[in-house]
mmCIF file of N, CA and C in Angstrom:
data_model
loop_
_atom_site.group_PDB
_atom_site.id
_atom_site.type_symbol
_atom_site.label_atom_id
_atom_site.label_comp_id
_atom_site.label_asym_id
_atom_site.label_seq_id
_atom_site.Cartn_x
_atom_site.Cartn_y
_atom_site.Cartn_z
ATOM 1 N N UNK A 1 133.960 -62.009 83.987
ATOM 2 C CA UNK A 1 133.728 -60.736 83.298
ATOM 3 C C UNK A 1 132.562 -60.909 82.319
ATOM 4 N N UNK A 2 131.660 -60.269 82.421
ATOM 5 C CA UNK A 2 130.340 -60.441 81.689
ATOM 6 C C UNK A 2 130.463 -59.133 80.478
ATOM 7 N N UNK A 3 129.499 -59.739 78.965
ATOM 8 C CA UNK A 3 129.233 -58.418 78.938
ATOM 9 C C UNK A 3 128.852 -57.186 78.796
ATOM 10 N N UNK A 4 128.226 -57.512 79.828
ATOM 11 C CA UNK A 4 127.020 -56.135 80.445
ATOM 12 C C UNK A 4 128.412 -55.177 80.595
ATOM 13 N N UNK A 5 129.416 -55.962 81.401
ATOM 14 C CA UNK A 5 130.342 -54.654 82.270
ATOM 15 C C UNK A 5 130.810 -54.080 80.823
ATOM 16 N N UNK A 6 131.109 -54.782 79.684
ATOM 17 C CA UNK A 6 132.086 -54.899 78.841
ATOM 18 C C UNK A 6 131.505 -53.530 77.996
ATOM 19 N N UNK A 7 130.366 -53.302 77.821
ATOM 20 C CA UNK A 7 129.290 -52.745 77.156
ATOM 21 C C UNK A 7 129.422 -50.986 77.985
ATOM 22 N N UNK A 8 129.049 -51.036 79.060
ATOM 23 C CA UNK A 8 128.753 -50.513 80.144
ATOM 24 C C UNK A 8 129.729 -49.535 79.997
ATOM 25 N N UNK A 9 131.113 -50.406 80.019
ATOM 26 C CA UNK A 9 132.528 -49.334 80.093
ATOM 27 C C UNK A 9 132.695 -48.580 78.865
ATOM 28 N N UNK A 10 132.454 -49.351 77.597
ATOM 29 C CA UNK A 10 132.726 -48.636 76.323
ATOM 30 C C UNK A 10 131.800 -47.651 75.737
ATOM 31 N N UNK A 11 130.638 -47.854 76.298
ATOM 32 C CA UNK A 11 129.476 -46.716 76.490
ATOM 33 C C UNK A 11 130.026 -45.361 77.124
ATOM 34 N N UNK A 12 130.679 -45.874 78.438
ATOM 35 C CA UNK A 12 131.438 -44.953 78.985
ATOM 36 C C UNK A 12 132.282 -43.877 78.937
ATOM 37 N N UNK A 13 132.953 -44.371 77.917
ATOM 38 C CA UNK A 13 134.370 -44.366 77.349
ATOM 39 C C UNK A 13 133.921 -43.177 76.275
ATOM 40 N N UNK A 14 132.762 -43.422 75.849
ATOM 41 C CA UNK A 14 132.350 -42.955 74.209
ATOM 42 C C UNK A 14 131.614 -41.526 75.087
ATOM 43 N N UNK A 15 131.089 -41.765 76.032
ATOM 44 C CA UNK A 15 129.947 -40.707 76.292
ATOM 45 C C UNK A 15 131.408 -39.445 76.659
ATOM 46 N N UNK A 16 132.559 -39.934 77.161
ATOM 47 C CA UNK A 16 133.303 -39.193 77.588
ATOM 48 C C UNK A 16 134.484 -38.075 76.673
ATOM 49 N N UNK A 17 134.358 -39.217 75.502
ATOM 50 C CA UNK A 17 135.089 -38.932 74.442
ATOM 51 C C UNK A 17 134.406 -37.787 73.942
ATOM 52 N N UNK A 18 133.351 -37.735 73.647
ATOM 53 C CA UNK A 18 132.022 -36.890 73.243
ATOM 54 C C UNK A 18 131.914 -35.593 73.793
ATOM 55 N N UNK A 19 131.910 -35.820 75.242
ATOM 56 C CA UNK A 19 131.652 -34.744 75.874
ATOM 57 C C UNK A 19 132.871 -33.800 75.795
ATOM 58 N N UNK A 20 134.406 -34.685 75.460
ATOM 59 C CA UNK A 20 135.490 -33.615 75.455
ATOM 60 C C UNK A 20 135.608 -33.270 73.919
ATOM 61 N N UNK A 21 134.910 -33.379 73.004
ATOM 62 C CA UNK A 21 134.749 -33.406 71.840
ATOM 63 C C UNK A 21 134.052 -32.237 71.795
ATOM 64 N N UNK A 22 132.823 -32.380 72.098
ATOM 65 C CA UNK A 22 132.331 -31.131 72.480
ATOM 66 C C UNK A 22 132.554 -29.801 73.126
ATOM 67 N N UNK A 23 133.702 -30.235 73.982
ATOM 68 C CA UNK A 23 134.059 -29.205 75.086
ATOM 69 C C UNK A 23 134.938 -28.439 74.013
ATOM 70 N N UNK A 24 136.234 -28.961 73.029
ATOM 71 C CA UNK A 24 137.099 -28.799 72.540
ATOM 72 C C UNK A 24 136.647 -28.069 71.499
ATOM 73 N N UNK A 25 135.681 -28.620 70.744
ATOM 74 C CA UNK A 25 134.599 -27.510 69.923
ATOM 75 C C UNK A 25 134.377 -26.090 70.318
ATOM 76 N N UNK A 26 133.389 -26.028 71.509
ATOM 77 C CA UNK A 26 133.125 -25.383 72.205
ATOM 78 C C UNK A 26 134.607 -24.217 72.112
ATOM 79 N N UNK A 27 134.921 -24.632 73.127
ATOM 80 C CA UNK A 27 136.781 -23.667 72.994
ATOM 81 C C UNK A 27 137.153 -23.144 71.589
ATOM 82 N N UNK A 28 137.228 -23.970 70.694
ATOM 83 C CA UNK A 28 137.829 -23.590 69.617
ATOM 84 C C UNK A 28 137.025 -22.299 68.980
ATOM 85 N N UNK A 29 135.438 -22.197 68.920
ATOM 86 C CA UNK A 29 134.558 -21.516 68.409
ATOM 87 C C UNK A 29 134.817 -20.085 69.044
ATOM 88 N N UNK A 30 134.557 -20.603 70.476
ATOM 89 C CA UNK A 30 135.243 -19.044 71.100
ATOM 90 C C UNK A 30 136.460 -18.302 71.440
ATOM 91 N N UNK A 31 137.628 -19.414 70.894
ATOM 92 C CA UNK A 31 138.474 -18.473 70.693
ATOM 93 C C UNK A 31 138.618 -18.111 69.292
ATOM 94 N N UNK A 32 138.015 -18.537 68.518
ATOM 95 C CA UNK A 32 137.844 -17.622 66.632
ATOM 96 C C UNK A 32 136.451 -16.754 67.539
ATOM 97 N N UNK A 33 135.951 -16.651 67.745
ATOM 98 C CA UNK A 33 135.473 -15.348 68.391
ATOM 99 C C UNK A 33 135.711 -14.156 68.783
ATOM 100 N N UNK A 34 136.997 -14.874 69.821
ATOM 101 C CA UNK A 34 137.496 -13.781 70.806
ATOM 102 C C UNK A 34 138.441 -13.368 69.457
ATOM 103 N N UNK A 35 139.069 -13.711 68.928
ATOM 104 C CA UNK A 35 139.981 -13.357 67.885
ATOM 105 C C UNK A 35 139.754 -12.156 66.609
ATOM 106 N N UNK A 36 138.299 -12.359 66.378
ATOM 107 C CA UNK A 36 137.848 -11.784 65.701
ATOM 108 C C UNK A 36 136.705 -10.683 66.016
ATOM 109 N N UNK A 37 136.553 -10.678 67.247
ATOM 110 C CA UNK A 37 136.233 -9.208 68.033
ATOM 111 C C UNK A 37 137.922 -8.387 68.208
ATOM 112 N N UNK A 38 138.973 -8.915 68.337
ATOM 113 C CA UNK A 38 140.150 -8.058 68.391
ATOM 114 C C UNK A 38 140.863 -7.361 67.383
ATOM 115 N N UNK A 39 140.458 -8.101 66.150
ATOM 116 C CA UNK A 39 141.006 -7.474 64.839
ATOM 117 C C UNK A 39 139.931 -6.205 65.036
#
């Protein structure tokens, strides 16, 4: 086990974390959106 792989995966790991980080953001913003077009 080298580590390049070791590196490689936790890069991985992080880019993924991120992106659902973002996604979850994302969601949250538009539903205080949608929420506040209904009032």
């Amino acid at each position: 086990m080298s580590f390049d792989w070791v590196d490689a995966k936790i890069i991985m790991l992080a880019m993924l974390s991120l992106k659902l980080t973002i996604r979850y953001v994302y969601l949250a913003n538009f539903g205080l959106m949608a929420a506040s077009l209904n009032l």
